[in-house]
Coordinates of N, CA and C in Angstrom, one line a residue:
Chain A
K1 N 0.9 -1.2 0.0 CA 0.0 0.0 0.0 C 0.9 1.2 0.0
A2 N 0.4 2.2 -0.7 CA 1.2 3.5 -0.7 C 1.0 4.1 0.7
G3 N 2.0 4.9 1.1 CA 1.9 5.6 2.4 C 1.1 6.9 2.3
V4 N 1.1 7.6 3.4 CA 0.4 8.9 3.4 C 1.2 9.9 2.6
T5 N 0.6 10.6 1.7 CA 1.3 11.6 0.9 C 0.7 13.0 1.3
Q6 N 1.7 14.0 1.2 CA 1.3 15.3 1.5 C 1.9 16.2 0.4
T7 N 1.1 17.2 0.0 CA 1.5 18.2 -1.0 C 1.1 19.6 -0.6
P8 N 1.9 20.6 -0.9 CA 3.2 20.4 -1.4 C 4.2 20.1 -0.3
R9 N 5.4 19.8 -0.6 CA 6.4 19.4 0.5 C 7.0 20.7 1.1
Y10 N 7.1 21.7 0.3 CA 7.7 23.0 0.8 C 6.9 24.2 0.3
L11 N 6.8 25.2 1.1 CA 5.9 26.3 0.7 C 6.5 27.6 1.4
I12 N 6.5 28.6 0.6 CA 6.9 29.9 1.1 C 5.8 30.9 0.9
K13 N 5.4 31.6 1.9 CA 4.3 32.5 1.8 C 4.7 33.8 2.6
T14 N 3.9 34.8 2.4 CA 4.1 36.1 3.1 C 3.0 36.3 4.1
R15 N 3.3 37.1 5.1 CA 2.3 37.4 6.1 C 1.0 37.9 5.5
G16 N -0.2 37.5 6.0 CA -1.4 37.9 5.5 C -2.0 37.0 4.4
Q17 N -1.2 36.2 3.8 CA -1.7 35.3 2.7 C -2.4 34.1 3.4
Q18 N -3.0 33.3 2.5 CA -3.5 32.1 3.0 C -2.9 30.9 2.3
V19 N -3.0 29.7 2.9 CA -2.4 28.6 2.3 C -3.3 27.3 2.5
T20 N -3.2 26.4 1.5 CA -4.0 25.2 1.6 C -3.0 24.0 1.5
L21 N -3.0 23.1 2.4 CA -2.2 21.9 2.4 C -3.1 20.7 2.2
S22 N -2.5 19.7 1.5 CA -3.3 18.5 1.1 C -2.7 17.3 1.7
C23 N -3.5 16.3 2.0 CA -3.1 15.1 2.6 C -3.9 13.9 2.0
S24 N -3.2 12.9 1.5 CA -3.9 11.7 1.0 C -3.6 10.6 1.9
P25 N -4.6 10.0 2.6 CA -4.3 8.9 3.5 C -4.0 7.6 2.9
I26 N -3.6 6.7 3.7 CA -3.4 5.3 3.2 C -4.8 4.8 2.8
S27 N -4.8 4.0 1.7 CA -6.1 3.5 1.2 C -6.8 2.7 2.2
G28 N -8.1 3.0 2.4 CA -8.9 2.3 3.4 C -8.9 3.0 4.8
H29 N -8.0 3.9 5.0 CA -8.1 4.7 6.2 C -9.1 5.8 6.1
R30 N -9.9 6.0 7.2 CA -11.0 7.0 7.2 C -10.7 8.2 8.1
S31 N -9.7 8.1 8.9 CA -9.3 9.1 9.8 C -8.1 9.8 9.3
V32 N -8.1 11.2 9.3 CA -6.9 12.0 9.1 C -6.8 13.0 10.2
S33 N -5.6 13.0 10.8 CA -5.3 14.0 11.8 C -4.2 14.9 11.3
W34 N -4.2 16.1 11.8 CA -3.2 17.1 11.4 C -2.5 17.6 12.7
Y35 N -1.2 17.8 12.5 CA -0.3 18.2 13.6 C 0.6 19.4 13.1
Q36 N 0.9 20.3 14.0 CA 1.9 21.3 13.7 C 3.1 21.1 14.6
Q37 N 4.3 21.1 13.9 CA 5.5 20.9 14.7 C 6.4 22.2 14.6
T38 N 6.7 22.7 15.7 CA 7.7 23.9 15.7 C 8.7 23.6 16.8
P39 N 9.9 24.2 16.6 CA 10.9 24.0 17.6 C 10.5 24.4 19.1
G40 N 9.7 25.4 19.2 CA 9.3 25.9 20.5 C 8.2 25.2 21.1
Q41 N 7.2 24.8 20.4 CA 6.0 24.2 20.9 C 6.0 22.7 20.7
G42 N 6.9 22.1 19.9 CA 6.8 20.7 19.6 C 5.7 20.3 18.7
L43 N 5.2 19.1 18.9 CA 4.1 18.6 18.1 C 2.8 18.8 18.7
Q44 N 2.0 19.6 18.0 CA 0.7 19.9 18.6 C -0.4 19.5 17.7
F45 N -1.5 18.9 18.3 CA -2.6 18.4 17.5 C -3.5 19.6 17.0
L46 N -3.8 19.6 15.7 CA -4.7 20.6 15.2 C -6.1 20.1 15.1
F47 N -6.4 19.1 14.4 CA -7.7 18.5 14.3 C -7.7 17.2 13.7
E48 N -8.8 16.5 13.8 CA -9.0 15.2 13.2 C -10.3 15.1 12.4
Y49 N -10.3 14.5 11.3 CA -11.5 14.3 10.5 C -11.7 12.8 10.3
F50 N -13.0 12.4 10.4 CA -13.4 11.0 10.2 C -14.7 11.1 9.4
S51 N -14.7 10.3 8.3 CA -15.9 10.3 7.4 C -16.4 11.7 7.2
E52 N -15.6 12.6 6.8 CA -15.9 13.9 6.3 C -16.4 14.8 7.5
T53 N -16.2 14.4 8.7 CA -16.7 15.2 9.8 C -15.5 15.5 10.8
Q54 N -15.4 16.7 11.3 CA -14.4 17.0 12.2 C -14.8 16.3 13.6
R55 N -13.9 15.5 14.0 CA -14.2 14.7 15.2 C -13.5 15.2 16.5
N56 N -12.5 16.0 16.3 CA -11.7 16.4 17.4 C -10.9 17.7 17.0
K57 N -10.7 18.6 17.9 CA -10.1 19.8 17.5 C -9.1 20.2 18.7
G58 N -7.9 20.7 18.3 CA -7.0 21.2 19.2 C -7.2 22.7 19.5
N59 N -6.2 23.3 20.3 CA -6.4 24.6 20.7 C -5.7 25.6 19.7
F60 N -6.2 25.7 18.6 CA -5.7 26.6 17.6 C -6.8 27.6 17.2
P61 N -6.3 28.8 16.8 CA -7.3 29.8 16.4 C -8.1 29.4 15.2
G62 N -9.2 30.2 15.0 CA -10.1 29.8 13.9 C -9.5 30.0 12.5
R63 N -8.3 30.6 12.4 CA -7.6 30.8 11.1 C -7.2 29.4 10.6
F64 N -7.1 28.5 11.4 CA -6.8 27.1 11.0 C -8.1 26.3 10.8
S65 N -8.3 25.8 9.6 CA -9.5 25.0 9.4 C -9.1 23.9 8.5
G66 N -10.0 23.0 8.4 CA -9.8 21.8 7.5 C -11.1 21.2 7.0
R67 N -10.9 20.2 6.1 CA -12.1 19.5 5.6 C -11.6 18.2 5.1
Q68 N -12.5 17.3 5.0 CA -12.2 16.0 4.4 C -13.2 15.6 3.4
F69 N -12.8 15.0 2.3 CA -13.6 14.7 1.2 C -14.1 13.2 1.3
S70 N -15.0 12.9 0.4 CA -15.6 11.5 0.5 C -14.6 10.4 0.2
N71 N -13.5 10.7 -0.4 CA -12.4 9.7 -0.6 C -11.4 9.7 0.5
S72 N -11.7 10.4 1.6 CA -10.9 10.5 2.8 C -9.7 11.5 2.7
R73 N -9.4 12.0 1.5 CA -8.4 13.0 1.4 C -8.8 14.2 2.2
S74 N -7.8 14.9 2.7 CA -8.1 16.0 3.6 C -7.2 17.2 3.2
E75 N -7.8 18.4 3.5 CA -7.0 19.6 3.3 C -7.1 20.4 4.6
M76 N -6.1 21.1 4.8 CA -6.1 22.1 5.9 C -5.8 23.5 5.3
N77 N -6.4 24.5 5.8 CA -6.3 25.9 5.4 C -5.8 26.8 6.5
V78 N -4.9 27.6 6.2 CA -4.5 28.6 7.2 C -4.7 30.0 6.6
S79 N -5.5 30.8 7.1 CA -5.8 32.1 6.6 C -5.0 33.2 7.3
T80 N -4.8 34.3 6.7 CA -4.1 35.5 7.3 C -2.9 35.0 8.1
L81 N -1.9 34.5 7.3 CA -0.7 33.9 7.8 C 0.0 34.8 8.7
E82 N 0.6 34.3 9.8 CA 1.5 35.0 10.7 C 2.9 34.3 10.7
L83 N 3.9 35.1 11.1 CA 5.2 34.6 11.1 C 5.3 33.3 11.9
G84 N 4.5 33.3 13.0 CA 4.5 32.1 13.9 C 3.9 30.9 13.3
D85 N 3.3 31.0 12.2 CA 2.7 29.8 11.5 C 3.8 29.0 10.8
S86 N 5.0 29.5 10.7 CA 6.1 28.8 10.1 C 6.3 27.5 10.9
A87 N 6.2 26.4 10.2 CA 6.2 25.1 10.9 C 6.3 24.0 9.9
L88 N 6.4 22.8 10.4 CA 6.2 21.5 9.7 C 4.8 21.0 10.0
Y89 N 4.0 20.9 9.0 CA 2.7 20.4 9.2 C 2.6 19.0 8.7
L90 N 2.2 18.1 9.7 CA 2.2 16.7 9.5 C 0.7 16.2 9.5
C91 N 0.4 15.3 8.5 CA -0.9 14.7 8.6 C -0.6 13.2 8.9
A92 N -1.6 12.6 9.5 CA -1.5 11.2 9.9 C -2.8 10.5 9.6
S93 N -2.8 9.3 9.1 CA -4.0 8.6 8.8 C -4.1 7.3 9.7
S94 N -5.3 6.9 9.9 CA -5.6 5.6 10.6 C -6.9 5.1 10.2
L95 N -7.2 3.9 10.7 CA -8.5 3.4 10.3 C -9.7 4.1 11.0
G96 N -9.3 4.8 12.1 CA -10.4 5.6 12.8 C -10.9 5.0 14.1
Q97 N -10.3 3.9 14.5 CA -10.6 3.4 15.8 C -9.9 4.1 16.9
E98 N -10.3 3.9 18.1 CA -9.9 4.8 19.2 C -8.4 4.7 19.5
Q99 N -7.7 5.8 19.3 CA -6.4 6.0 19.7 C -5.4 4.9 19.3
E100 N -5.6 4.5 18.0 CA -4.7 3.4 17.5 C -3.5 4.1 16.8
T101 N -2.7 3.2 16.2 CA -1.5 3.7 15.5 C -1.9 4.7 14.4
Q102 N -1.2 5.7 14.3 CA -1.3 6.7 13.2 C -0.1 6.6 12.3
Y103 N -0.3 6.7 11.0 CA 0.7 6.7 10.1 C 0.9 8.1 9.5
F104 N 2.1 8.6 9.6 CA 2.4 9.9 9.2 C 2.9 10.1 7.8
G105 N 2.6 11.2 7.2 CA 3.2 11.6 5.9 C 4.5 12.3 6.2
P106 N 5.2 12.7 5.1 CA 6.5 13.4 5.2 C 6.4 14.8 5.7
G107 N 5.2 15.4 5.6 CA 5.0 16.8 6.1 C 5.1 17.8 5.0
T108 N 4.6 18.9 5.3 CA 4.7 20.1 4.5 C 5.4 21.2 5.3
R109 N 6.6 21.6 4.8 CA 7.3 22.7 5.6 C 6.9 24.0 5.0
L110 N 6.2 24.8 5.9 CA 5.7 26.1 5.6 C 6.6 27.2 6.2
L111 N 7.1 28.1 5.4 CA 7.8 29.3 5.8 C 7.0 30.5 5.5
V112 N 6.8 31.3 6.5 CA 6.0 32.6 6.4 C 7.0 33.7 6.5
L113 N 7.1 34.5 5.5 CA 8.1 35.7 5.6 C 7.3 37.0 5.8
Chain B
S1 N -1.2 22.0 25.3 CA 0.0 21.8 26.2 C 0.4 20.3 26.0
Q2 N 1.7 20.1 26.3 CA 2.3 18.8 26.1 C 1.8 17.9 27.2
Q3 N 1.5 16.7 26.9 CA 1.1 15.7 27.9 C 2.3 15.1 28.5
G4 N 3.3 14.9 27.7 CA 4.4 14.1 28.2 C 5.7 14.9 28.3
E5 N 6.6 14.4 29.1 CA 7.9 15.0 29.2 C 8.9 13.9 29.0
E6 N 9.9 14.1 28.2 CA 10.9 13.1 27.9 C 12.2 13.4 28.5
D7 N 12.9 12.4 28.8 CA 14.2 12.6 29.5 C 15.1 11.5 29.0
P8 N 16.3 11.7 28.6 CA 16.9 13.1 28.5 C 16.4 13.8 27.2
Q9 N 16.7 15.1 27.1 CA 16.4 15.8 25.9 C 17.3 15.4 24.8
A10 N 18.6 15.1 25.2 CA 19.5 14.7 24.2 C 20.4 13.6 24.7
L11 N 20.8 12.7 23.8 CA 21.6 11.5 24.3 C 22.6 11.2 23.2
S12 N 23.9 11.1 23.5 CA 24.9 10.7 22.6 C 25.6 9.5 23.0
I13 N 25.7 8.5 22.2 CA 26.3 7.2 22.6 C 27.1 6.7 21.4
Q14 N 27.9 5.7 21.7 CA 28.7 5.0 20.7 C 27.9 3.8 20.1
E15 N 28.2 3.6 18.8 CA 27.5 2.4 18.2 C 27.7 1.2 19.0
G16 N 26.7 0.4 19.1 CA 26.8 -0.9 19.9 C 26.3 -0.7 21.3
E17 N 26.3 0.5 21.8 CA 25.8 0.7 23.2 C 24.2 0.7 23.2
N18 N 23.7 0.6 24.3 CA 22.2 0.7 24.5 C 21.8 2.1 24.8
A19 N 20.6 2.5 24.3 CA 20.1 3.8 24.6 C 18.8 3.7 25.3
T20 N 18.6 4.4 26.4 CA 17.3 4.4 27.1 C 16.7 5.8 27.2
M21 N 15.5 5.9 26.8 CA 14.8 7.2 26.8 C 13.5 7.0 27.7
N22 N 13.2 8.0 28.5 CA 12.1 7.9 29.4 C 11.0 9.0 29.0
C23 N 9.8 8.6 29.3 CA 8.7 9.5 29.0 C 7.7 9.5 30.2
S24 N 7.3 10.7 30.7 CA 6.3 10.7 31.7 C 5.1 11.5 31.2
Y25 N 3.9 11.1 31.7 CA 2.7 11.8 31.2 C 1.8 12.1 32.4
K26 N 0.7 12.8 32.2 CA 0.0 13.4 33.3 C -1.4 12.7 33.5
T27 N -2.1 12.3 32.5 CA -3.4 11.8 32.7 C -3.6 10.3 32.4
S28 N -4.7 9.8 32.6 CA -5.0 8.4 32.3 C -4.9 8.2 30.8
I29 N -4.4 7.1 30.4 CA -4.2 6.8 29.0 C -4.8 5.5 28.6
N30 N -5.1 5.3 27.3 CA -5.5 4.1 26.7 C -4.3 3.3 26.2
N31 N -3.3 4.0 25.7 CA -2.1 3.4 25.2 C -1.0 4.5 25.1
L32 N 0.2 4.0 24.9 CA 1.3 4.9 24.7 C 2.1 4.4 23.5
Q33 N 2.5 5.3 22.7 CA 3.2 4.9 21.4 C 4.5 5.7 21.4
W34 N 5.5 5.0 20.7 CA 6.7 5.7 20.4 C 6.9 5.8 18.9
Y35 N 7.4 7.0 18.6 CA 7.6 7.3 17.2 C 9.1 7.8 17.0
R36 N 9.6 7.6 15.8 CA 10.9 8.1 15.5 C 10.8 9.2 14.3
Q37 N 11.6 10.2 14.4 CA 11.6 11.2 13.4 C 13.1 11.5 13.0
N38 N 13.3 11.4 11.7 CA 14.7 11.7 11.1 C 14.7 13.1 10.5
S39 N 15.5 13.9 11.0 CA 15.8 15.2 10.4 C 14.6 16.0 10.0
G40 N 13.6 16.2 10.8 CA 12.5 17.0 10.5 C 11.6 16.4 9.5
R41 N 11.6 15.1 9.3 CA 10.7 14.5 8.3 C 9.5 13.9 9.1
G42 N 8.7 13.1 8.4 CA 7.6 12.5 9.0 C 7.9 11.5 10.1
L43 N 7.0 11.2 10.9 CA 7.2 10.3 12.1 C 7.0 8.9 11.6
V44 N 7.8 8.0 12.1 CA 7.7 6.6 11.9 C 7.2 5.9 13.2
H45 N 6.2 5.1 13.1 CA 5.7 4.5 14.3 C 6.6 3.3 14.6
L46 N 7.0 3.2 15.9 CA 7.8 2.2 16.4 C 7.1 1.1 17.1
I47 N 6.3 1.5 18.1 CA 5.7 0.5 18.9 C 4.5 1.1 19.7
L48 N 3.5 0.3 20.0 CA 2.4 0.7 20.8 C 2.2 -0.2 22.0
I49 N 2.1 0.3 23.1 CA 1.8 -0.5 24.3 C 0.5 0.0 25.0
R50 N -0.3 -0.9 25.3 CA -1.6 -0.6 25.9 C -1.5 -0.5 27.4
S51 N -2.5 0.2 27.9 CA -2.4 0.5 29.4 C -2.4 -0.7 30.3
N52 N -2.9 -1.9 29.7 CA -2.9 -3.1 30.5 C -1.7 -4.0 30.3
E53 N -0.7 -3.4 29.5 CA 0.5 -4.1 29.3 C 1.6 -3.5 30.1
R54 N 2.6 -4.3 30.4 CA 3.8 -3.7 31.2 C 5.0 -3.7 30.4
E55 N 5.2 -4.5 29.4 CA 6.4 -4.6 28.6 C 6.1 -5.1 27.2
K56 N 6.8 -4.6 26.3 CA 6.6 -5.1 24.9 C 7.9 -5.0 24.2
H57 N 8.1 -6.0 23.3 CA 9.4 -6.0 22.5 C 9.1 -6.0 21.0
S58 N 10.0 -5.4 20.3 CA 9.9 -5.4 18.8 C 11.4 -5.3 18.3
G59 N 11.9 -6.4 17.9 CA 13.3 -6.4 17.4 C 14.2 -5.9 18.5
R60 N 15.0 -4.8 18.2 CA 15.9 -4.3 19.2 C 15.3 -3.3 20.2
L61 N 14.0 -3.2 20.1 CA 13.3 -2.2 20.9 C 12.6 -2.9 22.1
R62 N 12.7 -2.3 23.2 CA 11.9 -2.8 24.4 C 11.3 -1.6 25.1
V63 N 10.0 -1.7 25.2 CA 9.2 -0.6 25.9 C 8.6 -1.1 27.1
T64 N 8.7 -0.3 28.2 CA 8.0 -0.7 29.4 C 7.0 0.5 29.7
L65 N 6.0 0.1 30.5 CA 4.9 1.1 30.9 C 4.6 0.8 32.3
D66 N 4.6 1.9 33.1 CA 4.3 1.8 34.5 C 3.1 2.9 34.7
T67 N 1.9 2.4 34.7 CA 0.8 3.3 34.8 C 0.7 3.9 36.2
S68 N 1.2 3.3 37.2 CA 1.1 3.8 38.5 C 2.0 5.0 38.7
K69 N 3.1 5.0 37.9 CA 4.0 6.2 37.9 C 3.8 7.1 36.7
K70 N 2.9 6.7 35.9 CA 2.6 7.4 34.6 C 4.0 7.7 33.9
S71 N 4.6 6.6 33.6 CA 5.9 6.7 32.9 C 6.1 5.5 32.0
S72 N 7.0 5.7 31.0 CA 7.3 4.7 30.1 C 8.8 4.8 29.7
S73 N 9.4 3.8 29.3 CA 10.8 3.9 28.8 C 10.9 3.1 27.5
L74 N 11.8 3.6 26.7 CA 12.2 2.9 25.4 C 13.6 2.6 25.5
L75 N 13.9 1.3 25.3 CA 15.3 0.9 25.2 C 15.6 0.4 23.8
I76 N 16.7 0.9 23.3 CA 17.2 0.5 22.0 C 18.5 -0.3 22.3
T77 N 18.6 -1.5 22.0 CA 19.8 -2.3 22.2 C 20.7 -2.3 21.0
A78 N 22.0 -2.5 21.3 CA 23.0 -2.6 20.2 C 22.7 -1.5 19.1
S79 N 22.8 -0.3 19.6 CA 22.5 0.8 18.7 C 23.4 0.9 17.4
R80 N 22.8 1.5 16.4 CA 23.5 1.6 15.1 C 23.5 3.1 14.7
A81 N 24.4 3.5 13.9 CA 24.4 4.9 13.4 C 23.0 5.3 12.8
A82 N 22.4 4.4 12.2 CA 21.1 4.6 11.5 C 20.0 4.9 12.6
D83 N 20.2 4.6 13.8 CA 19.2 4.9 14.9 C 19.3 6.4 15.3
T84 N 20.2 7.2 14.7 CA 20.3 8.6 15.0 C 19.0 9.3 14.5
A85 N 18.3 9.9 15.5 CA 17.0 10.4 15.2 C 16.4 11.1 16.4
S86 N 15.2 11.7 16.3 CA 14.5 12.1 17.5 C 13.4 11.1 17.8
Y87 N 13.2 10.8 19.1 CA 12.2 9.8 19.5 C 11.2 10.5 20.3
F88 N 9.9 10.2 20.0 CA 8.8 10.9 20.7 C 7.9 9.8 21.3
C89 N 7.4 10.1 22.5 CA 6.3 9.3 23.0 C 5.0 10.0 22.8
A90 N 4.0 9.3 22.6 CA 2.7 9.9 22.3 C 1.6 9.1 23.1
T91 N 0.7 9.8 23.7 CA -0.3 9.2 24.5 C -1.7 9.5 23.9
G92 N -2.6 8.5 24.1 CA -4.0 8.7 23.7 C -4.7 8.7 25.0
R93 N -5.5 9.7 25.3 CA -6.2 9.8 26.6 C -7.4 8.9 26.7
A94 N -7.7 8.5 27.8 CA -8.7 7.5 28.0 C -10.1 8.1 28.1
T95 N -10.5 8.8 27.1 CA -11.9 9.3 26.9 C -12.2 9.2 25.4
S96 N -13.5 8.8 25.2 CA -13.9 8.6 23.8 C -13.8 9.8 23.0
S97 N -13.9 11.0 23.6 CA -13.9 12.2 22.9 C -12.6 12.6 22.3
N98 N -11.5 11.8 22.7 CA -10.2 12.1 22.2 C -9.7 11.1 21.2
T99 N -10.7 10.4 20.6 CA -10.3 9.5 19.5 C -9.5 10.2 18.4
G100 N -8.4 9.6 18.0 CA -7.7 10.2 16.9 C -6.7 11.3 17.4
K101 N -6.7 11.7 18.6 CA -5.8 12.8 19.1 C -4.7 12.2 19.9
L102 N -3.5 12.4 19.4 CA -2.3 11.9 20.2 C -1.6 13.2 20.8
I103 N -1.2 13.0 22.0 CA -0.4 14.1 22.6 C 1.0 13.7 22.8
F104 N 1.9 14.5 22.2 CA 3.3 14.1 22.1 C 4.1 14.8 23.2
G105 N 5.2 14.1 23.6 CA 6.2 14.7 24.4 C 7.1 15.5 23.6
Q106 N 8.1 16.1 24.2 CA 9.0 17.0 23.5 C 10.1 16.3 22.8
G107 N 10.3 15.0 23.1 CA 11.2 14.2 22.3 C 12.6 14.1 22.9
T108 N 13.3 13.1 22.5 CA 14.7 12.9 22.9 C 15.5 12.8 21.6
T109 N 16.5 13.6 21.5 CA 17.4 13.5 20.3 C 18.5 12.6 20.6
L110 N 18.6 11.5 19.8 CA 19.6 10.5 20.0 C 20.6 10.6 18.9
Q111 N 21.9 10.6 19.3 CA 23.0 10.6 18.3 C 23.8 9.4 18.6
V112 N 24.0 8.5 17.6 CA 24.8 7.3 17.7 C 26.0 7.5 16.8
K113 N 27.2 7.5 17.5 CA 28.4 7.8 16.8 C 29.0 6.5 16.3
P114 N 29.5 6.5 15.0 CA 30.0 5.2 14.5 C 31.4 4.9 15.1

């Protein structure tokens, strides 16, 4: 099976812009979770989608949003980018059962200038 | 906020030696997982131990879990240069509303010198 894929891998934006990141889960996986990784805050949970519904949400402002499509692919959007949004954004997929193993993609590295 | 704290933050050993990393967490959990990350890339799942298990092995990896102390340890035996990476513990909290949400520790950076 192909692993989790994320596009794009690298992205440079300027403050105030918005960005959309994409994640394709492992075939058959219905849950996609998103995480932000920064040197200062470490790995932080953004949100989780399961069967096109947001099932869980972390403590991030409303500028961070996401959605999931019927094929389980997911996108996350960050609007009005701030310098502090520079990070590695990781998505992970799983079958969707409670707190099971999650399989991570390679990440999208976002730099906000 | 981070659920877990890992100790040490950094570890440097020679090839062939064993490496031990510790993780402490704060709340009740369903399971605890260990992941590896190479140079800011994606995380690779290493092992999952459930709250009713005390020890688990996978190849050169041995994980222990002490729920009374809310702590876990990861032992890598006979380390290799390729084990150089950051290692994270992640917990799933014991409530159904947290399905799919893992809370990560800050990680231990392991360097294995050839």
